[in-house]
């Protein structure tokens, strides 16, 4: 079983950071909190350690992974930041933004982590535990979300333990993650920024800093610009019926806001993502609610969520979950 450290307790937190750094140094895997979702971290320079990530997740293909570093300076040692990339890094790092950048030939990053591409996805997380591990380990960390392939991303340490068990040496438990959706992924086509994955940083905030709209890659499902754009990615086993304005017999309900649809009382169970209609709260609850309902029922009705701000990413994840079976 993994060693689990509770980061709310000072002495356990100190031991946890040291235990995580030691595990990473020997090429083992660590489940760690970030502000978005829990990550499954390994030494990004080691083919063997990165291969262990794919084995633990049961990933069908070797998708490129996000490389986490503690600072923009550290990012610049592995990748080249254009002026537009530097503007975004200045505005949003540390935080829930991943930039896909040209990789430096001398970066030392495993080809397995970048899937052999000449770009590398880089992120500087703001979560204090992720920062502490990056600094103690002193290495860039490849870290996809710490779920088994096909499951939704983990927002608690218990989700990580349930999905990965013995494949992970250490889990750092810092409670539920604050944002609850994965980072927003932005790449570049020349000078133009391209939205590769909707996520915890709303599109409008990025566009405000750029002073221009993000490009959105053509919707050719056979040739996604980023594997994160693949439709079947976040898939609970239960079927989801989106934009539900009523309840069918045998359905559970994912609600949003104070006004429930007629017949809500007949639903098998009701989870409200945010009774007050707060999108940040809804994002933080989304994956835990999908996991919980997936265990209880095979049919879920989902109320409409007005598509602005963070809801764009929430609705993206719900659509994938609905189409993913
Ligand atoms: O919030 C997050 O980003 C979490 C936490 C743990 O940091 N990590 C995460 O990693 O979601 P993962 O591996 O589940 O998602 C990586 C995303 C995928 O959509 C992948 O296709 C994209 O980043 N990506 C990585 N490298 C890329 C590259 N070189 N070019 C295009 N897309 C890339
Ligand atoms: Mg993932």
CSV table of C-alpha atoms and ligand atoms in Angstrom, one decimal:
chain,number,residue,atom,x,y,z
A,1,UNK,CA,0.0,0.0,0.0
A,2,UNK,CA,1.2,3.6,-0.6
A,3,UNK,CA,2.5,5.7,2.3
A,4,UNK,CA,-0.2,8.3,2.8
A,5,UNK,CA,0.7,11.6,4.5
A,6,UNK,CA,-1.8,14.1,5.9
A,7,UNK,CA,-0.5,17.5,5.0
A,8,UNK,CA,-2.7,19.4,7.4
A,9,UNK,CA,-0.5,18.1,10.2
A,10,UNK,CA,2.9,19.9,10.4
A,11,UNK,CA,5.2,16.9,11.3
A,12,UNK,CA,3.4,14.6,8.8
A,13,UNK,CA,3.7,17.3,6.1
A,14,UNK,CA,7.4,17.6,6.7
A,15,UNK,CA,7.8,13.8,6.5
A,16,UNK,CA,5.5,13.7,3.4
A,17,UNK,CA,7.7,16.1,1.4
A,18,UNK,CA,10.8,14.2,2.3
A,19,UNK,CA,9.1,10.9,1.6
A,20,UNK,CA,7.9,12.2,-1.8
A,21,UNK,CA,11.3,13.6,-2.8
A,22,UNK,CA,13.0,10.3,-1.9
A,23,UNK,CA,10.4,8.2,-3.8
A,24,UNK,CA,10.8,10.5,-6.9
A,25,UNK,CA,14.7,10.2,-6.6
A,26,UNK,CA,14.4,6.4,-6.9
A,27,UNK,CA,12.1,6.7,-9.9
A,28,UNK,CA,8.9,5.8,-8.0
A,29,UNK,CA,5.5,7.5,-8.4
A,30,UNK,CA,3.9,10.1,-6.1
A,31,UNK,CA,0.3,11.2,-5.9
A,32,UNK,CA,0.3,14.9,-5.1
A,33,UNK,CA,-2.2,17.7,-4.9
A,34,UNK,CA,-2.2,20.7,-7.3
A,35,UNK,CA,-4.7,23.5,-7.3
A,36,UNK,CA,-6.5,21.8,-10.2
A,37,UNK,CA,-6.6,18.0,-9.6
A,38,UNK,CA,-4.3,15.5,-8.0
A,39,UNK,CA,-1.3,14.6,-10.2
A,40,UNK,CA,0.6,11.3,-10.6
A,41,UNK,CA,4.2,12.6,-10.6
A,42,UNK,CA,7.5,11.1,-11.7
A,43,UNK,CA,11.0,12.3,-12.7
A,44,UNK,CA,10.3,13.8,-16.1
A,45,UNK,CA,14.0,13.1,-17.1
A,46,UNK,CA,13.7,9.3,-16.6
A,47,UNK,CA,12.2,7.1,-19.3
A,48,UNK,CA,11.7,4.4,-16.8
A,49,UNK,CA,9.9,6.6,-14.3
A,50,UNK,CA,7.7,8.1,-17.0
A,51,UNK,CA,6.9,4.6,-18.4
A,52,UNK,CA,5.7,3.7,-14.9
A,53,UNK,CA,3.2,6.5,-15.1
A,54,UNK,CA,1.7,5.0,-18.3
A,55,UNK,CA,1.6,1.5,-16.7
A,56,UNK,CA,-0.1,2.8,-13.6
A,57,UNK,CA,-2.7,4.7,-15.5
A,58,UNK,CA,-3.3,1.9,-17.9
A,59,UNK,CA,-3.2,4.4,-20.7
A,60,UNK,CA,-3.9,2.9,-24.1
A,61,UNK,CA,-1.5,5.2,-25.9
A,62,UNK,CA,1.5,7.2,-24.8
A,63,UNK,CA,-0.1,10.7,-24.7
A,64,UNK,CA,2.4,13.5,-24.0
A,65,UNK,CA,2.4,14.6,-20.4
A,66,UNK,CA,2.6,18.0,-18.6
A,67,UNK,CA,6.0,18.8,-17.1
A,68,UNK,CA,5.7,20.6,-13.8
A,69,UNK,CA,8.4,23.1,-12.7
A,70,UNK,CA,8.6,25.5,-9.7
A,71,UNK,CA,9.1,28.7,-11.6
A,72,UNK,CA,9.2,30.5,-14.9
A,73,UNK,CA,13.1,30.4,-14.8
A,74,UNK,CA,12.9,26.6,-14.5
A,75,UNK,CA,10.5,26.5,-17.4
A,76,UNK,CA,12.9,28.5,-19.5
A,77,UNK,CA,15.6,25.9,-18.9
A,78,UNK,CA,13.5,23.3,-20.7
A,79,UNK,CA,11.4,25.3,-23.2
A,80,UNK,CA,11.5,28.5,-25.3
A,81,UNK,CA,9.0,31.2,-24.4
A,82,UNK,CA,7.9,33.6,-27.2
A,83,UNK,CA,6.8,37.1,-26.2
A,84,UNK,CA,3.2,36.0,-26.2
A,85,UNK,CA,4.0,33.0,-24.0
A,86,UNK,CA,5.9,35.3,-21.6
A,87,UNK,CA,2.9,37.5,-21.3
A,88,UNK,CA,0.7,34.6,-20.3
A,89,UNK,CA,3.4,33.2,-18.0
A,90,UNK,CA,3.7,36.6,-16.3
A,91,UNK,CA,-0.1,36.9,-15.9
A,92,UNK,CA,-1.0,33.3,-14.8
A,93,UNK,CA,2.1,31.5,-13.4
A,94,UNK,CA,2.0,30.0,-10.9
A,95,UNK,CA,-1.5,28.8,-11.6
A,96,UNK,CA,-3.8,26.6,-13.7
A,97,UNK,CA,-2.4,27.3,-17.1
A,98,UNK,CA,-0.3,24.9,-19.2
A,99,UNK,CA,1.7,26.2,-22.1
A,100,UNK,CA,2.8,24.0,-25.0
A,101,UNK,CA,6.2,25.4,-26.0
A,102,UNK,CA,9.1,24.5,-28.3
A,103,UNK,CA,11.3,22.2,-26.3
A,104,UNK,CA,15.0,22.9,-25.8
A,105,UNK,CA,17.2,20.2,-27.3
A,106,UNK,CA,19.2,20.1,-24.1
A,107,UNK,CA,16.1,20.0,-21.9
A,108,UNK,CA,16.9,16.5,-20.5
A,109,UNK,CA,13.2,15.7,-20.6
A,110,UNK,CA,12.4,12.1,-21.4
A,111,UNK,CA,11.1,11.5,-25.0
A,112,UNK,CA,8.4,9.4,-23.5
A,113,UNK,CA,7.0,12.4,-21.5
A,114,UNK,CA,6.8,14.5,-24.7
A,115,UNK,CA,5.7,11.5,-26.9
A,116,UNK,CA,8.7,12.3,-29.1
A,117,UNK,CA,7.3,15.8,-30.1
A,118,UNK,CA,9.5,18.8,-30.4
A,119,UNK,CA,7.2,20.6,-28.1
A,120,UNK,CA,6.7,20.2,-24.3
A,121,UNK,CA,3.7,21.1,-22.2
A,122,UNK,CA,4.9,23.1,-19.1
A,123,UNK,CA,3.0,24.2,-16.0
A,124,UNK,CA,4.0,26.0,-12.8
A,125,UNK,CA,1.5,24.9,-10.2
A,126,UNK,CA,0.6,27.3,-7.4
A,127,UNK,CA,-0.4,24.7,-4.8
A,128,UNK,CA,2.0,24.9,-1.8
A,129,UNK,CA,2.4,21.2,-1.6
A,130,UNK,CA,3.2,20.8,-5.3
A,131,UNK,CA,5.7,23.7,-5.0
A,132,UNK,CA,7.3,22.1,-1.9
A,133,UNK,CA,7.7,18.8,-3.7
A,134,UNK,CA,9.1,20.4,-6.8
A,135,UNK,CA,11.7,22.3,-4.7
A,136,UNK,CA,12.6,19.3,-2.5
A,137,UNK,CA,12.9,16.9,-5.4
A,138,UNK,CA,14.9,19.4,-7.5
A,139,UNK,CA,13.7,17.9,-10.8
A,140,UNK,CA,11.0,18.6,-13.4
A,141,UNK,CA,8.0,16.3,-12.7
A,142,UNK,CA,5.9,14.7,-15.4
A,143,UNK,CA,2.4,14.5,-13.9
A,144,UNK,CA,-0.9,13.6,-15.6
A,145,UNK,CA,-4.0,13.5,-13.5
A,146,UNK,CA,-3.7,10.6,-11.0
A,147,UNK,CA,-6.7,8.5,-12.3
A,148,UNK,CA,-6.8,5.3,-14.2
A,149,UNK,CA,-7.3,5.9,-17.9
A,150,UNK,CA,-11.0,6.6,-18.7
A,151,UNK,CA,-11.9,7.7,-15.2
A,152,UNK,CA,-12.5,11.3,-14.3
A,153,UNK,CA,-9.6,13.2,-12.7
A,154,UNK,CA,-9.1,12.8,-8.9
A,155,UNK,CA,-9.9,15.7,-6.7
A,156,UNK,CA,-9.2,13.9,-3.4
A,157,UNK,CA,-6.4,11.7,-2.1
A,158,UNK,CA,-9.0,8.9,-1.7
A,159,UNK,CA,-9.8,9.0,-5.4
A,160,UNK,CA,-6.0,8.6,-6.1
A,161,UNK,CA,-5.8,5.6,-3.7
A,162,UNK,CA,-8.9,4.0,-5.1
A,163,UNK,CA,-7.7,4.3,-8.8
A,164,UNK,CA,-4.0,3.6,-8.4
A,165,UNK,CA,-3.4,1.6,-5.2
A,166,UNK,CA,0.0,0.0,-5.0
A,167,UNK,CA,1.3,1.6,-8.3
A,168,UNK,CA,2.0,4.8,-6.3
A,169,UNK,CA,4.6,4.8,-3.6
A,170,UNK,CA,3.5,7.9,-1.7
A,171,UNK,CA,0.2,10.0,-1.6
A,172,UNK,CA,0.2,13.5,-0.2
A,173,UNK,CA,-3.3,14.2,1.2
A,174,UNK,CA,-4.0,17.9,1.3
A,175,UNK,CA,-7.8,17.6,1.1
A,176,UNK,CA,-10.0,18.3,-1.9
A,177,UNK,CA,-8.4,20.4,-4.7
A,178,UNK,CA,-9.6,24.0,-4.9
A,179,UNK,CA,-10.4,24.3,-8.7
A,180,UNK,CA,-11.4,20.7,-9.5
A,181,UNK,CA,-10.9,21.0,-13.3
A,182,UNK,CA,-7.6,20.3,-15.1
A,183,UNK,CA,-5.4,23.2,-16.2
A,184,UNK,CA,-6.3,25.1,-19.4
A,185,UNK,CA,-3.8,24.1,-22.1
A,186,UNK,CA,-2.6,26.8,-24.6
A,187,UNK,CA,-0.2,26.2,-27.6
A,188,UNK,CA,1.0,28.6,-30.2
A,189,UNK,CA,0.8,28.8,-34.0
A,190,UNK,CA,3.5,31.3,-34.8
A,191,UNK,CA,2.5,34.3,-32.8
A,192,UNK,CA,-1.2,33.2,-32.3
A,193,UNK,CA,-2.2,31.5,-29.1
A,194,UNK,CA,-4.3,28.3,-29.6
A,195,UNK,CA,-6.7,26.9,-27.1
A,196,UNK,CA,-5.8,23.1,-26.8
A,197,UNK,CA,-7.9,22.2,-23.7
A,198,UNK,CA,-10.5,24.1,-21.8
A,199,UNK,CA,-9.8,24.1,-18.1
A,200,UNK,CA,-9.6,25.8,-14.7
A,201,UNK,CA,-8.4,29.1,-16.1
A,202,UNK,CA,-11.4,30.6,-18.1
A,203,UNK,CA,-10.8,31.5,-21.7
A,204,UNK,CA,-11.9,35.1,-21.3
A,205,UNK,CA,-9.2,35.8,-18.7
A,206,UNK,CA,-6.5,34.6,-21.2
A,207,UNK,CA,-8.0,36.6,-24.0
A,208,UNK,CA,-8.1,39.7,-21.9
A,209,UNK,CA,-4.3,39.4,-21.4
A,210,UNK,CA,-3.6,38.6,-25.0
A,211,UNK,CA,-5.9,41.3,-26.3
A,212,UNK,CA,-7.1,38.8,-28.9
A,213,UNK,CA,-9.3,35.8,-29.2
A,214,UNK,CA,-7.7,32.3,-28.8
A,215,UNK,CA,-7.6,30.2,-31.9
A,216,UNK,CA,-9.6,27.0,-31.6
A,217,UNK,CA,-8.3,24.1,-33.7
A,218,UNK,CA,-10.5,22.6,-36.4
A,219,UNK,CA,-12.9,20.0,-35.1
A,220,UNK,CA,-11.6,17.0,-36.9
A,221,UNK,CA,-12.1,14.2,-34.5
A,222,UNK,CA,-9.6,11.9,-36.2
A,223,UNK,CA,-6.8,14.4,-35.9
A,224,UNK,CA,-7.1,16.2,-32.6
A,225,UNK,CA,-4.5,19.0,-32.1
A,226,UNK,CA,-4.0,17.7,-28.6
A,227,UNK,CA,-5.0,14.3,-27.2
A,228,UNK,CA,-6.9,16.2,-24.6
A,229,UNK,CA,-9.3,17.2,-27.3
A,230,UNK,CA,-10.2,13.6,-27.9
A,231,UNK,CA,-13.9,13.2,-27.3
A,232,UNK,CA,-13.7,10.0,-25.4
A,233,UNK,CA,-11.5,11.0,-22.5
A,234,UNK,CA,-13.4,11.7,-19.3
A,235,UNK,CA,-15.8,8.8,-19.1
A,236,UNK,CA,-17.8,7.5,-16.2
A,237,UNK,CA,-19.5,4.2,-16.8
A,238,UNK,CA,-23.0,5.7,-16.2
A,239,UNK,CA,-24.8,7.4,-19.1
A,240,UNK,CA,-25.4,11.1,-18.8
A,241,UNK,CA,-28.4,13.0,-20.2
A,242,UNK,CA,-27.4,16.6,-20.5
A,243,UNK,CA,-29.6,19.8,-20.4
A,244,UNK,CA,-32.2,17.8,-18.6
A,245,UNK,CA,-35.3,19.8,-17.7
A,246,UNK,CA,-37.2,16.9,-16.2
A,247,UNK,CA,-36.4,13.5,-14.6
A,248,UNK,CA,-37.0,10.1,-16.3
A,249,UNK,CA,-37.7,7.1,-14.1
A,250,UNK,CA,-34.6,5.5,-12.7
A,251,UNK,CA,-32.3,8.5,-13.1
A,252,UNK,CA,-30.2,10.3,-10.6
A,253,UNK,CA,-29.9,14.0,-10.9
A,254,UNK,CA,-26.9,16.4,-11.0
A,255,UNK,CA,-28.4,19.7,-10.2
A,256,UNK,CA,-27.1,23.3,-10.4
A,257,UNK,CA,-28.5,26.3,-8.7
A,258,UNK,CA,-31.5,26.9,-6.4
A,259,UNK,CA,-34.3,25.8,-8.8
A,260,UNK,CA,-34.7,22.1,-9.3
A,261,UNK,CA,-36.6,20.7,-12.3
A,262,UNK,CA,-40.1,19.2,-11.9
A,263,UNK,CA,-40.0,15.7,-10.6
A,264,UNK,CA,-36.6,16.1,-8.9
A,265,UNK,CA,-38.1,14.5,-5.8
A,266,UNK,CA,-38.4,11.3,-7.7
A,267,UNK,CA,-34.8,11.1,-8.7
A,268,UNK,CA,-32.8,8.2,-7.2
A,269,UNK,CA,-30.5,10.7,-5.7
A,270,UNK,CA,-29.7,14.3,-6.1
A,271,UNK,CA,-26.3,16.0,-6.0
A,272,UNK,CA,-26.3,19.8,-6.4
A,273,UNK,CA,-23.0,21.1,-7.8
A,274,UNK,CA,-23.7,24.5,-6.3
A,275,UNK,CA,-27.1,25.2,-4.7
A,276,UNK,CA,-26.3,29.0,-4.9
A,277,UNK,CA,-25.4,28.7,-8.6
A,278,UNK,CA,-21.6,29.5,-8.1
A,279,UNK,CA,-19.5,28.2,-11.0
A,280,UNK,CA,-16.3,27.9,-9.0
A,281,UNK,CA,-18.0,25.7,-6.4
A,282,UNK,CA,-19.6,23.6,-9.2
A,283,UNK,CA,-16.2,23.0,-10.9
A,284,UNK,CA,-14.7,22.0,-7.6
A,285,UNK,CA,-17.5,19.4,-7.0
A,286,UNK,CA,-17.9,18.1,-10.5
A,287,UNK,CA,-15.5,15.1,-10.6
A,288,UNK,CA,-16.3,13.9,-7.1
A,289,UNK,CA,-20.0,14.0,-7.9
A,290,UNK,CA,-19.5,12.1,-11.1
A,291,UNK,CA,-17.5,9.4,-9.3
A,292,UNK,CA,-20.0,9.1,-6.4
A,293,UNK,CA,-23.0,8.8,-8.8
A,294,UNK,CA,-21.2,6.5,-11.1
A,295,UNK,CA,-21.0,4.0,-8.2
A,296,UNK,CA,-24.7,4.3,-7.4
A,297,UNK,CA,-26.5,4.5,-10.7
A,298,UNK,CA,-26.2,3.9,-14.4
A,299,UNK,CA,-28.3,6.8,-15.6
A,300,UNK,CA,-27.7,10.4,-14.7
A,301,UNK,CA,-29.7,13.5,-15.7
A,302,UNK,CA,-27.7,16.8,-15.7
A,303,UNK,CA,-29.4,20.2,-15.4
A,304,UNK,CA,-28.3,22.9,-17.9
A,305,UNK,CA,-25.4,25.0,-16.7
A,306,UNK,CA,-25.3,28.5,-18.3
A,307,UNK,CA,-22.2,28.5,-20.6
A,308,UNK,CA,-20.1,31.4,-19.4
A,309,UNK,CA,-16.7,31.7,-17.6
A,310,UNK,CA,-15.7,28.4,-15.9
A,311,UNK,CA,-18.9,26.8,-17.2
A,312,UNK,CA,-17.3,26.5,-20.6
A,313,UNK,CA,-14.9,23.9,-19.1
A,314,UNK,CA,-17.5,22.3,-16.9
A,315,UNK,CA,-19.8,21.8,-19.9
A,316,UNK,CA,-16.9,20.5,-22.0
A,317,UNK,CA,-16.1,17.8,-19.3
A,318,UNK,CA,-19.9,16.9,-19.1
A,319,UNK,CA,-20.1,16.5,-22.9
A,320,UNK,CA,-17.1,14.2,-22.9
A,321,UNK,CA,-18.5,12.2,-20.0
A,322,UNK,CA,-21.8,11.9,-21.9
A,323,UNK,CA,-20.1,10.8,-25.2
A,324,UNK,CA,-17.4,8.8,-23.6
A,325,UNK,CA,-19.2,5.4,-23.2
B,1,LIG,O1,-4.3,20.3,-14.2
B,1,LIG,C1,-3.6,19.6,-14.9
B,1,LIG,O2,-3.1,19.9,-16.0
B,1,LIG,C2,-3.2,18.2,-14.3
B,1,LIG,C3,-2.4,18.5,-13.1
B,1,LIG,C4,-1.9,17.2,-12.4
B,1,LIG,O3,-1.3,19.3,-13.3
B,1,LIG,N1,-2.5,17.4,-15.3
B,1,LIG,C5,-3.1,16.9,-16.4
B,1,LIG,O4,-2.3,16.2,-17.2
B,1,LIG,O5,-4.3,17.1,-16.6
B,1,LIG,P1,-2.8,15.2,-18.3
B,1,LIG,O6,-1.6,14.4,-18.7
B,1,LIG,O7,-4.0,14.4,-17.8
B,1,LIG,O8,-3.2,16.1,-19.5
B,1,LIG,C6,-2.2,16.6,-20.4
B,1,LIG,C7,-2.8,17.4,-21.5
B,1,LIG,C8,-3.4,16.5,-22.5
B,1,LIG,O9,-4.6,17.1,-23.0
B,1,LIG,C9,-2.3,16.4,-23.6
B,1,LIG,O10,-2.8,16.1,-24.8
B,1,LIG,C10,-1.7,17.9,-23.5
B,1,LIG,O11,-1.8,18.2,-22.2
B,1,LIG,N2,-0.4,17.9,-24.0
B,1,LIG,C11,0.8,17.6,-23.3
B,1,LIG,N3,1.9,17.7,-24.1
B,1,LIG,C12,1.4,18.2,-25.3
B,1,LIG,C13,2.1,18.7,-26.5
B,1,LIG,N4,3.4,18.6,-26.6
B,1,LIG,N5,1.3,19.1,-27.5
B,1,LIG,C14,0.0,19.2,-27.3
B,1,LIG,N6,-0.7,18.9,-26.2
B,1,LIG,C15,0.0,18.4,-25.2
B,2,LIG,MG1,-6.0,13.3,-17.4
